[in-house]
CSV table of N, CA, C and O in Angstrom, one decimal:
chain,number,residue,atom,x,y,z
A,1,MET,N,52.5,168.6,247.6
A,1,MET,CA,53.5,168.3,248.7
A,1,MET,C,52.9,167.3,249.7
A,1,MET,O,51.8,167.4,250.0
A,2,ASP,N,53.8,166.5,250.2
A,2,ASP,CA,53.4,165.6,251.3
A,2,ASP,C,53.4,166.3,252.6
A,2,ASP,O,53.9,167.5,252.7
A,3,SER,N,52.9,165.7,253.6
A,3,SER,CA,52.8,166.4,254.9
A,3,SER,C,54.1,166.7,255.5
A,3,SER,O,54.3,167.7,256.2
A,4,THR,N,55.2,165.9,255.3
A,4,THR,CA,56.5,166.2,255.8
A,4,THR,C,57.0,167.5,255.2
A,4,THR,O,57.6,168.4,255.9
A,5,ALA,N,56.8,167.7,253.9
A,5,ALA,CA,57.3,168.9,253.2
A,5,ALA,C,56.5,170.1,253.8
A,5,ALA,O,57.1,171.2,254.0
A,6,LEU,N,55.2,170.0,253.9
A,6,LEU,CA,54.4,171.1,254.5
A,6,LEU,C,54.8,171.4,255.9
A,6,LEU,O,54.9,172.6,256.2
A,7,ASN,N,55.1,170.4,256.7
A,7,ASN,CA,55.6,170.7,258.0
A,7,ASN,C,56.9,171.5,258.0
A,7,ASN,O,57.1,172.4,258.8
A,8,SER,N,57.8,171.1,257.1
A,8,SER,CA,59.1,171.8,257.0
A,8,SER,C,58.9,173.2,256.6
A,8,SER,O,59.6,174.1,257.1
A,9,VAL,N,58.0,173.5,255.6
A,9,VAL,CA,57.7,174.8,255.1
A,9,VAL,C,57.2,175.7,256.3
A,9,VAL,O,57.5,176.8,256.5
A,10,GLU,N,56.3,175.1,257.0
A,10,GLU,CA,55.6,175.8,258.2
A,10,GLU,C,56.7,176.2,259.2
A,10,GLU,O,56.5,177.2,259.9
A,11,LYS,N,57.8,175.5,259.3
A,11,LYS,CA,58.8,175.8,260.3
A,11,LYS,C,59.7,176.9,259.9
A,11,LYS,O,60.5,177.4,260.7
A,12,LEU,N,59.7,177.3,258.6
A,12,LEU,CA,60.5,178.4,258.1
A,12,LEU,C,60.1,179.7,258.6
A,12,LEU,O,59.0,180.0,258.9
A,13,SER,N,61.1,180.6,258.8
A,13,SER,CA,60.8,182.0,259.2
A,13,SER,C,60.1,182.7,258.0
A,13,SER,O,60.1,182.2,256.9
A,14,ASP,N,59.5,183.8,258.3
A,14,ASP,CA,58.7,184.6,257.3
A,14,ASP,C,59.7,185.0,256.2
A,14,ASP,O,59.3,184.9,255.0
A,15,HIS,N,60.9,185.4,256.6
A,15,HIS,CA,61.9,185.8,255.6
A,15,HIS,C,62.2,184.6,254.6
A,15,HIS,O,62.3,184.8,253.4
A,16,ASP,N,62.5,183.4,255.2
A,16,ASP,CA,62.8,182.2,254.4
A,16,ASP,C,61.6,181.8,253.5
A,16,ASP,O,61.8,181.4,252.4
A,17,LYS,N,60.4,182.0,254.1
A,17,LYS,CA,59.2,181.6,253.3
A,17,LYS,C,59.1,182.6,252.1
A,17,LYS,O,58.8,182.1,250.9
A,18,ALA,N,59.4,183.9,252.3
A,18,ALA,CA,59.4,184.8,251.2
A,18,ALA,C,60.5,184.5,250.1
A,18,ALA,O,60.2,184.6,248.9
A,19,GLU,N,61.6,184.1,250.6
A,19,GLU,CA,62.7,183.7,249.7
A,19,GLU,C,62.3,182.5,248.9
A,19,GLU,O,62.6,182.4,247.7
A,20,LEU,N,61.7,181.5,249.6
A,20,LEU,CA,61.3,180.3,248.9
A,20,LEU,C,60.2,180.6,247.8
A,20,LEU,O,60.2,180.1,246.7
A,21,GLN,N,59.3,181.5,248.2
A,21,GLN,CA,58.2,181.9,247.3
A,21,GLN,C,58.8,182.6,246.0
A,21,GLN,O,58.5,182.3,244.9
A,22,GLN,N,59.8,183.4,246.3
A,22,GLN,CA,60.5,184.1,245.1
A,22,GLN,C,61.2,183.1,244.3
A,22,GLN,O,61.2,183.2,243.0
A,23,PHE,N,61.9,182.2,244.9
A,23,PHE,CA,62.6,181.2,244.2
A,23,PHE,C,61.7,180.4,243.3
A,23,PHE,O,61.9,180.1,242.1
A,24,LEU,N,60.5,180.0,243.8
A,24,LEU,CA,59.6,179.2,243.1
A,24,LEU,C,59.0,180.0,241.9
A,24,LEU,O,58.8,179.5,240.8
A,25,GLN,N,58.7,181.3,242.1
A,25,GLN,CA,58.3,182.2,241.1
A,25,GLN,C,59.3,182.3,239.9
A,25,GLN,O,59.0,182.2,238.8
A,26,ASN,N,60.6,182.4,240.3
A,26,ASN,CA,61.6,182.5,239.3
A,26,ASN,C,61.8,181.2,238.5
A,26,ASN,O,61.9,181.3,237.3
A,27,GLU,N,61.7,180.1,239.2
A,27,GLU,CA,61.7,178.8,238.5
A,27,GLU,C,60.6,178.6,237.5
A,27,GLU,O,60.7,178.1,236.4
A,28,SER,N,59.4,179.1,238.0
A,28,SER,CA,58.2,179.0,237.1
A,28,SER,C,58.4,179.9,235.9
A,28,SER,O,58.1,179.5,234.7
A,29,GLN,N,59.0,181.1,236.0
A,29,GLN,CA,59.2,182.0,234.9
A,29,GLN,C,60.2,181.3,234.0
A,29,GLN,O,60.1,181.4,232.7
A,30,LYS,N,61.3,180.7,234.5
A,30,LYS,CA,62.3,180.1,233.7
A,30,LYS,C,61.6,179.0,232.8
A,30,LYS,O,61.9,178.8,231.6
A,31,ALA,N,60.7,178.2,233.5
A,31,ALA,CA,60.1,177.1,232.8
A,31,ALA,C,59.2,177.7,231.6
A,31,ALA,O,59.1,177.1,230.5
A,32,LYS,N,58.5,178.8,231.9
A,32,LYS,CA,57.7,179.4,230.8
A,32,LYS,C,58.6,179.9,229.7
A,32,LYS,O,58.2,179.7,228.5
A,33,VAL,N,59.7,180.5,230.0
A,33,VAL,CA,60.6,181.0,228.9
A,33,VAL,C,61.1,179.8,228.1
A,33,VAL,O,61.1,179.8,226.9
A,34,GLN,N,61.5,178.7,228.8
A,34,GLN,CA,62.0,177.5,228.1
A,34,GLN,C,60.9,176.9,227.2
A,34,GLN,O,61.1,176.5,226.1
A,35,ALA,N,59.6,176.9,227.7
A,35,ALA,CA,58.5,176.4,226.9
A,35,ALA,C,58.3,177.3,225.7
A,35,ALA,O,58.0,176.8,224.6
A,36,SER,N,58.4,178.6,225.8
A,36,SER,CA,58.3,179.5,224.7
A,36,SER,C,59.4,179.3,223.6
A,36,SER,O,59.1,179.2,222.4
A,37,VAL,N,60.6,179.1,224.1
A,37,VAL,CA,61.7,178.8,223.2
A,37,VAL,C,61.5,177.5,222.4
A,37,VAL,O,61.7,177.4,221.2
A,38,HIS,N,61.0,176.5,223.2
A,38,HIS,CA,60.8,175.2,222.6
A,38,HIS,C,59.7,175.3,221.5
A,38,HIS,O,59.8,174.8,220.4
A,39,THR,N,58.6,176.1,221.8
A,39,THR,CA,57.5,176.3,220.8
A,39,THR,C,58.0,177.0,219.6
A,39,THR,O,57.7,176.6,218.5
A,40,LEU,N,58.8,178.1,219.9
A,40,LEU,CA,59.3,178.9,218.8
A,40,LEU,C,60.2,178.0,217.9
A,40,LEU,O,60.0,178.0,216.6
A,41,THR,N,61.0,177.2,218.4
A,41,THR,CA,61.9,176.3,217.7
A,41,THR,C,61.1,175.3,216.8
A,41,THR,O,61.4,175.2,215.6
A,42,GLU,N,60.2,174.7,217.5
A,42,GLU,CA,59.4,173.7,216.7
A,42,GLU,C,58.5,174.3,215.6
A,42,GLU,O,58.5,173.8,214.5
A,43,VAL,N,57.8,175.4,215.9
A,43,VAL,CA,57.0,176.1,214.9
A,43,VAL,C,57.8,176.6,213.7
A,43,VAL,O,57.5,176.3,212.5
A,44,CYS,N,58.9,177.3,214.0
A,44,CYS,CA,59.7,177.9,212.9
A,44,CYS,C,60.4,176.8,212.1
A,44,CYS,O,60.5,176.9,210.9
A,45,PHE,N,60.9,175.8,212.8
A,45,PHE,CA,61.6,174.7,212.1
A,45,PHE,C,60.7,174.0,211.1
A,45,PHE,O,61.0,173.8,210.0
A,46,ARG,N,59.5,173.7,211.6
A,46,ARG,CA,58.5,173.0,210.8
A,46,ARG,C,58.1,173.8,209.6
A,46,ARG,O,57.9,173.3,208.5
A,47,LYS,N,57.9,175.1,209.8
A,47,LYS,CA,57.5,176.0,208.8
A,47,LYS,C,58.6,176.3,207.7
A,47,LYS,O,58.3,176.3,206.5
A,48,CYS,N,59.8,176.4,208.2
A,48,CYS,CA,60.8,176.9,207.3
A,48,CYS,C,61.8,175.9,206.7
A,48,CYS,O,62.3,176.1,205.7
A,49,VAL,N,62.1,174.8,207.4
A,49,VAL,CA,63.0,173.9,207.0
A,49,VAL,C,62.3,172.8,206.2
A,49,VAL,O,61.7,171.9,206.7
A,50,THR,N,62.4,173.0,204.9
A,50,THR,CA,61.6,172.1,204.0
A,50,THR,C,62.4,171.1,203.2
A,50,THR,O,61.9,170.2,202.6
A,51,SER,N,63.7,171.3,203.3
A,51,SER,CA,64.6,170.4,202.5
A,51,SER,C,65.5,169.6,203.5
A,51,SER,O,65.4,169.8,204.7
A,52,THR,N,66.3,168.7,203.0
A,52,THR,CA,67.2,168.0,203.8
A,52,THR,C,68.4,168.9,204.1
A,52,THR,O,68.9,169.5,203.2
A,53,ILE,N,68.8,168.9,205.3
A,53,ILE,CA,70.0,169.8,205.7
A,53,ILE,C,71.2,169.0,205.3
A,53,ILE,O,71.5,167.9,205.7
A,54,LYS,N,72.0,169.7,204.4
A,54,LYS,CA,73.2,169.2,203.9
A,54,LYS,C,74.4,169.9,204.5
A,54,LYS,O,74.4,171.1,204.6
A,55,ASN,N,75.4,169.2,204.9
A,55,ASN,CA,76.7,169.8,205.4
A,55,ASN,C,76.4,170.7,206.6
A,55,ASN,O,77.1,171.6,206.9
A,56,GLY,N,75.3,170.4,207.3
A,56,GLY,CA,75.0,171.2,208.5
A,56,GLY,C,74.6,172.6,208.3
A,56,GLY,O,74.7,173.4,209.2
A,57,LYS,N,74.2,172.9,207.0
A,57,LYS,CA,73.8,174.3,206.7
A,57,LYS,C,72.4,174.3,206.1
A,57,LYS,O,72.0,173.4,205.4
A,58,LEU,N,71.7,175.4,206.4
A,58,LEU,CA,70.4,175.6,205.8
A,58,LEU,C,70.6,176.4,204.5
A,58,LEU,O,71.6,177.1,204.3
A,59,ASP,N,69.6,176.3,203.5
A,59,ASP,CA,69.8,177.1,202.4
A,59,ASP,C,69.3,178.5,202.7
A,59,ASP,O,68.8,178.8,203.7
A,60,LYS,N,69.6,179.5,201.8
A,60,LYS,CA,69.3,180.9,202.1
A,60,LYS,C,67.9,181.2,202.3
A,60,LYS,O,67.5,182.0,203.2
A,61,ASN,N,67.0,180.5,201.6
A,61,ASN,CA,65.5,180.8,201.8
A,61,ASN,C,65.1,180.3,203.2
A,61,ASN,O,64.3,180.9,203.9
A,62,GLU,N,65.6,179.2,203.6
A,62,GLU,CA,65.3,178.7,205.0
A,62,GLU,C,65.9,179.6,206.1
A,62,GLU,O,65.2,179.8,207.1
A,63,GLU,N,67.1,180.1,205.9
A,63,GLU,CA,67.7,181.0,206.9
A,63,GLU,C,66.8,182.2,207.0
A,63,GLU,O,66.5,182.7,208.1
A,64,GLY,N,66.4,182.8,205.8
A,64,GLY,CA,65.6,184.0,205.9
A,64,GLY,C,64.2,183.7,206.5
A,64,GLY,O,63.7,184.6,207.3
A,65,CYS,N,63.7,182.6,206.2
A,65,CYS,CA,62.4,182.3,206.8
A,65,CYS,C,62.5,182.1,208.3
A,65,CYS,O,61.6,182.6,209.0
A,66,LEU,N,63.5,181.4,208.8
A,66,LEU,CA,63.7,181.3,210.2
A,66,LEU,C,64.0,182.6,210.9
A,66,LEU,O,63.4,182.8,212.0
A,67,THR,N,64.7,183.5,210.3
A,67,THR,CA,64.9,184.8,210.9
A,67,THR,C,63.6,185.6,211.0
A,67,THR,O,63.3,186.1,212.0
A,68,ASN,N,62.8,185.6,209.9
A,68,ASN,CA,61.6,186.3,209.9
A,68,ASN,C,60.6,185.6,210.9
A,68,ASN,O,59.9,186.3,211.6
A,69,CYS,N,60.5,184.3,210.9
A,69,CYS,CA,59.6,183.6,211.9
A,69,CYS,C,60.0,184.0,213.3
A,69,CYS,O,59.1,184.3,214.1
A,70,THR,N,61.3,183.9,213.6
A,70,THR,CA,61.7,184.3,215.0
A,70,THR,C,61.4,185.7,215.3
A,70,THR,O,60.9,186.0,216.4
A,71,GLU,N,61.6,186.6,214.4
A,71,GLU,CA,61.3,188.0,214.7
A,71,GLU,C,59.9,188.3,214.9
A,71,GLU,O,59.4,189.0,215.8
A,72,ARG,N,59.0,187.6,214.1
A,72,ARG,CA,57.6,187.8,214.3
A,72,ARG,C,57.1,187.2,215.6
A,72,ARG,O,56.2,187.7,216.2
A,73,PHE,N,57.7,186.1,216.0
A,73,PHE,CA,57.3,185.4,217.2
A,73,PHE,C,57.6,186.4,218.4
A,73,PHE,O,56.8,186.6,219.3
A,74,PHE,N,58.8,187.0,218.4
A,74,PHE,CA,59.1,187.9,219.5
A,74,PHE,C,58.3,189.2,219.4
A,74,PHE,O,57.9,189.7,220.4
A,75,ASP,N,58.0,189.7,218.2
A,75,ASP,CA,57.2,190.8,218.0
A,75,ASP,C,55.8,190.6,218.7
A,75,ASP,O,55.2,191.4,219.4
A,76,LEU,N,55.2,189.4,218.4
A,76,LEU,CA,53.9,189.1,218.9
A,76,LEU,C,54.0,188.9,220.4
A,76,LEU,O,53.1,189.4,221.1
A,77,ASN,N,55.0,188.3,221.0
A,77,ASN,CA,55.1,188.2,222.4
A,77,ASN,C,55.2,189.6,223.1
A,77,ASN,O,54.6,189.8,224.1
A,78,ASN,N,56.0,190.5,222.5
A,78,ASN,CA,56.1,191.8,223.0
A,78,ASN,C,54.8,192.6,222.9
A,78,ASN,O,54.4,193.3,223.9
A,79,LEU,N,54.0,192.4,221.8
A,79,LEU,CA,52.7,193.0,221.7
A,79,LEU,C,51.8,192.5,222.8
A,79,LEU,O,51.1,193.3,223.4
A,80,ILE,N,51.8,191.2,223.0
A,80,ILE,CA,50.9,190.6,224.0
A,80,ILE,C,51.3,191.2,225.4
A,80,ILE,O,50.4,191.6,226.2
A,81,VAL,N,52.6,191.2,225.7
A,81,VAL,CA,53.0,191.7,227.0
A,81,VAL,C,52.6,193.2,227.2
A,81,VAL,O,52.1,193.5,228.3
A,82,GLN,N,52.8,194.0,226.2
A,82,GLN,CA,52.4,195.4,226.3
A,82,GLN,C,50.9,195.5,226.5
A,82,GLN,O,50.4,196.3,227.3
A,83,HIS,N,50.1,194.7,225.8
A,83,HIS,CA,48.6,194.8,225.9
A,83,HIS,C,48.2,194.4,227.3
A,83,HIS,O,47.3,195.0,227.9
A,84,LEU,N,48.8,193.4,227.9
A,84,LEU,CA,48.5,192.9,229.2
A,84,LEU,C,48.9,194.0,230.2
A,84,LEU,O,48.1,194.3,231.2
A,85,ARG,N,50.0,194.7,230.0
A,85,ARG,CA,50.5,195.7,230.9
A,85,ARG,C,49.5,196.9,230.8
A,85,ARG,O,49.1,197.5,231.8
A,86,ASP,N,49.0,197.2,229.6
A,86,ASP,CA,48.1,198.3,229.4
A,86,ASP,C,46.7,198.0,230.1
A,86,ASP,O,46.1,198.9,230.7
A,87,MET,N,46.3,196.7,230.0
A,87,MET,CA,45.1,196.3,230.7
A,87,MET,C,45.2,196.4,232.2
A,87,MET,O,44.2,196.8,232.9
A,88,ARG,N,46.3,196.1,232.7
A,88,ARG,CA,46.5,196.1,234.2
A,88,ARG,C,46.5,197.5,234.7
A,88,ARG,O,46.0,197.8,235.8
A,89,GLU,N,47.1,198.5,233.9
A,89,GLU,CA,47.1,199.9,234.3
A,89,GLU,C,45.8,200.6,234.2
A,89,GLU,O,45.6,201.6,234.8
A,90,SER,N,44.9,200.1,233.4
A,90,SER,CA,43.6,200.8,233.3
A,90,SER,C,42.5,200.2,234.1
A,90,SER,O,42.7,199.5,235.0
């Protein structure tokens, strides 16, 4: 941030600073989710779509592969989140 922005933030009330901080955290979380979706899309597409897409449709093997890849990606993310939660609690 430049000095003008810092001066503006310093002039905010404590309540407004807390709201700004929450907003920035929310935006950061959104960016992380978007990055995960982008990674999921790229990884699963490269792994599963091996032929030329005709008529805007995937073949059955590709559809099944994409479904499985997506489910495993979310399973792994849930497992990681649960592990981190368990680590935090102990």
